[in-house]
XYZ file of N, CA and C in Angstrom:
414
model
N -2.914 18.150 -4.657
C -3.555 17.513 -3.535
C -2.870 16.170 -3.318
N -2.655 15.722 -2.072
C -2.211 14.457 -2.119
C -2.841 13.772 -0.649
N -2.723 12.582 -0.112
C -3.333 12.349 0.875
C -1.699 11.505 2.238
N -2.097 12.020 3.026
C -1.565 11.436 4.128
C -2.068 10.590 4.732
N -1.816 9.108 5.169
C -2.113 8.107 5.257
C -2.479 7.425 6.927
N -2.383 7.221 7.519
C -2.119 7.304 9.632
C -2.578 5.920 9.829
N -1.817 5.334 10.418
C -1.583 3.761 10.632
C -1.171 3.837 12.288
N -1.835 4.037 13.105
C -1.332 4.109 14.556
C -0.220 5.291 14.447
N 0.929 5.522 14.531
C 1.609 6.755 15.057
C 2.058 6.676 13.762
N 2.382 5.747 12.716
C 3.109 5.808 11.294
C 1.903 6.612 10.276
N 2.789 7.774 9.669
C 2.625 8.171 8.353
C 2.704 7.893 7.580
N 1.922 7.613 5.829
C 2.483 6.881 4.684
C 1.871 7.958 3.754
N 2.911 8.369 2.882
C 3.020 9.702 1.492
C 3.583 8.476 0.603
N 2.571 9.491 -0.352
C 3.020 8.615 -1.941
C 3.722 9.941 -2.415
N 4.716 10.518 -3.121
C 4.705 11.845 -3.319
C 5.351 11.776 -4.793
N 4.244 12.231 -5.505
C 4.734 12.183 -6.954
C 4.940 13.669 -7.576
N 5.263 14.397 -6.717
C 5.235 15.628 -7.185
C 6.282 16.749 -6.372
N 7.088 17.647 -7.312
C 7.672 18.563 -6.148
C 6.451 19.044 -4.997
N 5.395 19.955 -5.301
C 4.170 20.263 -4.463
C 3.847 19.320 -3.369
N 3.852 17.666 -3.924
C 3.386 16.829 -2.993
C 4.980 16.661 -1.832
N 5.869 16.714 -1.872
C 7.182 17.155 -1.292
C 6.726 18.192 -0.443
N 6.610 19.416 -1.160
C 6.471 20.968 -0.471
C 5.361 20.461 0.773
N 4.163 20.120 0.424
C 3.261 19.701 1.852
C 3.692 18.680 2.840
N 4.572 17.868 2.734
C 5.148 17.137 3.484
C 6.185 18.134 4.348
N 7.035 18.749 3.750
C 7.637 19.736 4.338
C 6.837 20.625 5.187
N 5.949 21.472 4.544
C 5.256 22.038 5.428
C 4.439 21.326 6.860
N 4.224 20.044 6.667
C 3.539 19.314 7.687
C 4.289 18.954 8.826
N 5.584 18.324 8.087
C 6.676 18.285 9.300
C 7.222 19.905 9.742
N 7.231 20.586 9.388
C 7.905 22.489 9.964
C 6.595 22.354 11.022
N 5.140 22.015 10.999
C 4.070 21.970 11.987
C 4.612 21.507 13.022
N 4.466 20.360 12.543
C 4.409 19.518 13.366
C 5.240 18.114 14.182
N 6.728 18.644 13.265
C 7.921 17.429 13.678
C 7.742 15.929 13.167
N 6.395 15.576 12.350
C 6.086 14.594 12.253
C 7.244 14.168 11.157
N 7.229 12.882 11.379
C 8.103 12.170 10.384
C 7.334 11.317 9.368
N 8.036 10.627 8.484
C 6.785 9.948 7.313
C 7.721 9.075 6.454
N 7.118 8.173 6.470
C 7.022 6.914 5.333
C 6.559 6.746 4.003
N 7.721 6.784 3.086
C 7.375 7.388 1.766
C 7.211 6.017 1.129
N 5.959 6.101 0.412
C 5.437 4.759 -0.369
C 5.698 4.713 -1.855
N 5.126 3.691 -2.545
C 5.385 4.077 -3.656
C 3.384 3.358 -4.354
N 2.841 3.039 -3.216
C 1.498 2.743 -3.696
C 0.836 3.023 -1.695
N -0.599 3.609 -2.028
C -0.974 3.313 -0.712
C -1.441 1.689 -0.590
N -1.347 1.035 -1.413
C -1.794 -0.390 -1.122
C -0.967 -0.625 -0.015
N 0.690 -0.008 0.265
C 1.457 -0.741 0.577
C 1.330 -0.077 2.550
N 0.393 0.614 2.612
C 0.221 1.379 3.894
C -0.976 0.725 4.191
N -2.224 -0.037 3.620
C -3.403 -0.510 3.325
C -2.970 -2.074 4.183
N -1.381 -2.523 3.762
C -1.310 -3.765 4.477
C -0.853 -3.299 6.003
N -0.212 -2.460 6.415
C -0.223 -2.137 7.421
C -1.417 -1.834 8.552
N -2.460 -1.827 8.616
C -3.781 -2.204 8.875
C -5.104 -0.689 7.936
N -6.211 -0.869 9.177
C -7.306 0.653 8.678
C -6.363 1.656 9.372
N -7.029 2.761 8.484
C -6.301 4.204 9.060
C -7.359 4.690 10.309
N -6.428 5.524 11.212
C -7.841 6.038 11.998
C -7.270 7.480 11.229
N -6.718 7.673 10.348
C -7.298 8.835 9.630
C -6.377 9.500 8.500
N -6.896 10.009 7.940
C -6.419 10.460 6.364
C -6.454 12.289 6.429
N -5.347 12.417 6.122
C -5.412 13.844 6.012
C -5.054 14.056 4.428
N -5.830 15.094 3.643
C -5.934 15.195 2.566
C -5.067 16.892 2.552
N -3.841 16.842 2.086
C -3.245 18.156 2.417
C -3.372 19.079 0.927
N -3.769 20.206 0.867
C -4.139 20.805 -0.360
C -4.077 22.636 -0.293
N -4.403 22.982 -1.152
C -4.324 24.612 -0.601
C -5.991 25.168 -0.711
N -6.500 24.287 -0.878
C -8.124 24.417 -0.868
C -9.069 24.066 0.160
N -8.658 23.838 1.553
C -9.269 22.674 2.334
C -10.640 22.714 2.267
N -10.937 24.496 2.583
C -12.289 24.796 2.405
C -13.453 23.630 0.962
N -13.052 24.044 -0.069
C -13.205 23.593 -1.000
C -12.906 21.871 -1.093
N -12.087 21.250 -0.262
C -11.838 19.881 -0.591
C -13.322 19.592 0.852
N -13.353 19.950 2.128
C -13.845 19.538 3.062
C -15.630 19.983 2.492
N -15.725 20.994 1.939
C -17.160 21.066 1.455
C -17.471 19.772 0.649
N -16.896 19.454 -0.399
C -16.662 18.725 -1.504
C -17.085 17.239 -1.162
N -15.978 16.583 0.549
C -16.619 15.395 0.863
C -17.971 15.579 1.390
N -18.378 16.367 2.240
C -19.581 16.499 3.061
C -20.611 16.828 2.113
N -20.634 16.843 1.192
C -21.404 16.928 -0.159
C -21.480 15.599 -0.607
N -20.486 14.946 -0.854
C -20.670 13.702 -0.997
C -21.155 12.701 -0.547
N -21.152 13.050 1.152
C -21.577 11.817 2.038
C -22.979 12.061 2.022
N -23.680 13.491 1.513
C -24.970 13.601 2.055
C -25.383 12.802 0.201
N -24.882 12.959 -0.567
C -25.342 12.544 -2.205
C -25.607 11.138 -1.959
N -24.364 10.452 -1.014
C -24.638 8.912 -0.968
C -25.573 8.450 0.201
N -26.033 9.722 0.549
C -26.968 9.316 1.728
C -26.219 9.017 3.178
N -25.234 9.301 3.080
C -24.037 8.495 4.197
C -24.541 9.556 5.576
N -24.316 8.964 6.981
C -24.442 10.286 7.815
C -22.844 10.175 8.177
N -22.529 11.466 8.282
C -21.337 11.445 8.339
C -20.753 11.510 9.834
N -21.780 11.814 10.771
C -21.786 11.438 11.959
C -21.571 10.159 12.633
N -21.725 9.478 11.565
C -21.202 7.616 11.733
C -20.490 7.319 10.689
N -19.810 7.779 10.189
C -18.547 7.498 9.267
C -17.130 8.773 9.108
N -17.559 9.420 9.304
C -15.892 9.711 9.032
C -16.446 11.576 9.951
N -15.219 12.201 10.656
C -15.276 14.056 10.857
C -14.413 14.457 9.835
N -14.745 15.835 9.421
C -14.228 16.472 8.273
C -13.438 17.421 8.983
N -12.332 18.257 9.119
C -12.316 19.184 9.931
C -11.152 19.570 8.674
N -11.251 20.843 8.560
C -10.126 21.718 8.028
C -8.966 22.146 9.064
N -8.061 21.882 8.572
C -6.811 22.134 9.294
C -6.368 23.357 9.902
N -5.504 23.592 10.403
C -5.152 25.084 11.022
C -3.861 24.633 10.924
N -2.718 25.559 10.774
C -3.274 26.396 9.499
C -3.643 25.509 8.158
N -4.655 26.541 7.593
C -5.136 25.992 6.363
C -4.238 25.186 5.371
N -3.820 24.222 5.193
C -3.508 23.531 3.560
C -3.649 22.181 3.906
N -4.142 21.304 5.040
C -4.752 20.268 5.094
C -6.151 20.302 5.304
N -6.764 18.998 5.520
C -8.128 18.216 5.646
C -8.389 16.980 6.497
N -8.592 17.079 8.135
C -8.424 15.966 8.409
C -10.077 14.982 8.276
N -9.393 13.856 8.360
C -10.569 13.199 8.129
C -10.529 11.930 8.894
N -11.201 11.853 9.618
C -11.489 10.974 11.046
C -11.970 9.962 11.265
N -12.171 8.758 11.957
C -13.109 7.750 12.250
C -13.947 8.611 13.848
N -15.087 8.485 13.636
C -15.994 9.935 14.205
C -16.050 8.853 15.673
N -14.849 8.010 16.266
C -14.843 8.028 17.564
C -13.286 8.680 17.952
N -12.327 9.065 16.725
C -11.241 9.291 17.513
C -11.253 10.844 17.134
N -10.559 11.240 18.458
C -10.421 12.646 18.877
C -9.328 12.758 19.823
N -9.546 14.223 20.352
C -8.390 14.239 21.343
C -9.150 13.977 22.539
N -10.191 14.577 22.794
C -11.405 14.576 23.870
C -11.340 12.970 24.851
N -11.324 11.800 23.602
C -11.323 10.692 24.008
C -10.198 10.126 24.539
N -9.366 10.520 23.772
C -7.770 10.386 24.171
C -7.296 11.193 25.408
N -7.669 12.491 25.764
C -7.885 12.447 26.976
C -8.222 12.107 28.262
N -9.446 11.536 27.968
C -10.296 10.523 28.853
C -9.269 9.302 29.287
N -9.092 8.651 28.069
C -7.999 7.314 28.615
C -6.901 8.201 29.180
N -6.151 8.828 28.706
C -5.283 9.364 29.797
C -5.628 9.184 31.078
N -6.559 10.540 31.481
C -6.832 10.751 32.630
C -7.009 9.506 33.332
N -7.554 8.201 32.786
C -7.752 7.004 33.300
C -6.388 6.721 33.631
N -5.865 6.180 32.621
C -4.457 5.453 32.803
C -3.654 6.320 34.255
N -3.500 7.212 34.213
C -2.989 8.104 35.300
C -3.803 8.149 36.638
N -4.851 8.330 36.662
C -5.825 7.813 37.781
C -6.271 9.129 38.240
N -6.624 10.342 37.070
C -6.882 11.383 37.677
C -8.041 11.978 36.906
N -8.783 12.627 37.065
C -10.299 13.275 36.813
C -9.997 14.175 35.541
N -11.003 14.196 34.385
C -10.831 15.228 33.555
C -10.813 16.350 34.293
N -11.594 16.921 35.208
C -11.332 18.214 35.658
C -10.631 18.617 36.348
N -9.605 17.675 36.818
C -8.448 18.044 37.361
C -6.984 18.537 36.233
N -7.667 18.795 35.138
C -7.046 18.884 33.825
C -6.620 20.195 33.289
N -5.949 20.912 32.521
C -6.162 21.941 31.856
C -6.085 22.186 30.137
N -7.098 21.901 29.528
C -6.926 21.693 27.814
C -6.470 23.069 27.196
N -6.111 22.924 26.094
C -5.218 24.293 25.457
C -5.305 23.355 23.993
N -5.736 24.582 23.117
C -6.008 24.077 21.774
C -6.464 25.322 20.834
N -6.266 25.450 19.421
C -6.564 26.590 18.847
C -7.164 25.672 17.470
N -7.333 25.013 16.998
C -7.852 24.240 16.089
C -9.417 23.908 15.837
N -10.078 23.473 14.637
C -11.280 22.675 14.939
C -11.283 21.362 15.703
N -9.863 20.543 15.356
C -10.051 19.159 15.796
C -9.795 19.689 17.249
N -9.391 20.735 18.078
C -9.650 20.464 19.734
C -10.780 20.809 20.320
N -12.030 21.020 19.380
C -13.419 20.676 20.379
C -13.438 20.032 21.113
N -13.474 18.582 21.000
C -13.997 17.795 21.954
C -13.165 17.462 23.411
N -11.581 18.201 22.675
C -10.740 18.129 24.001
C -11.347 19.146 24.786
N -11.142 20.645 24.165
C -11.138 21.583 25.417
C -12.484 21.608 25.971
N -13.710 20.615 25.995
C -14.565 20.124 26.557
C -14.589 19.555 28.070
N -13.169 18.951 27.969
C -13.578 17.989 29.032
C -12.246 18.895 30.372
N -11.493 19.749 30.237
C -10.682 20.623 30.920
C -11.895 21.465 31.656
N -11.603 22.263 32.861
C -12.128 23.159 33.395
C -12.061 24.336 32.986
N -10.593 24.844 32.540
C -10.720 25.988 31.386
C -10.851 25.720 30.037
């Protein structure tokens, strides 16, 4: 298991392991992303808060039960602290500040551009594109 770090568009991996390598690989073959290899997350911690942590593993099921178990033990609602969502395909865990999404990020789009969510068309196969393919007409 190792965690992926998200600092505005920058990635930060600590990777102490061939495995922790192999999921980086696999993340970029996804997704083209590129990444910033640390040697402490302190050193991604000065770079500011994350709006989100992906915990990449071959268990997600099992890691994403695991926090949401936790937040309810500490009493936490997790509806005001962090979304859990298992990845597609399975071997990550994302984990959210429960205002960012794509849904929202849509919205400012559509603003910035000067055009109506429903003048839109969303396309998504994931958990994290709920809240997008919400605001599309299809």
């Amino acid at each position: 298991m190792m965690v992926q770090y998200y600092v505005g568009d920058d990635i930060f991996v600590v990777c102490e392991s061939e495995a922790h390598r192999d999921f980086v690989r696999r993340y970029q073959e996804l997704t083209g992303a590129s990444h910033t290899y640390i040697d402490s997350y302190a050193e991604a911690r000065l770079a500011g808060l994350p709006s989100k942590a992906l915990i990449m593993t071959d268990e997600p099921d099992k890691v994403a039960a695991m926090a949401l178990e936790y937040f309810k033990h500490q009493g936490i609602d997790e509806s005001r602290t962090a979304k859990v969502i298992p990845g597609s395909p399975p071997f990550f865990v994302e984990f959210l500040h429960p205002n960012v999404c794509k849904g929202n990020g849509l919205l400012k789009l559509c603003d910035m551009v000067g055009v109506t969510p429903e003048a839109t068309i969303a396309m998504g196969d994931g958990d994290n594109d709920a809240e997008f393919l919400q605001f599309g007409p299809l």
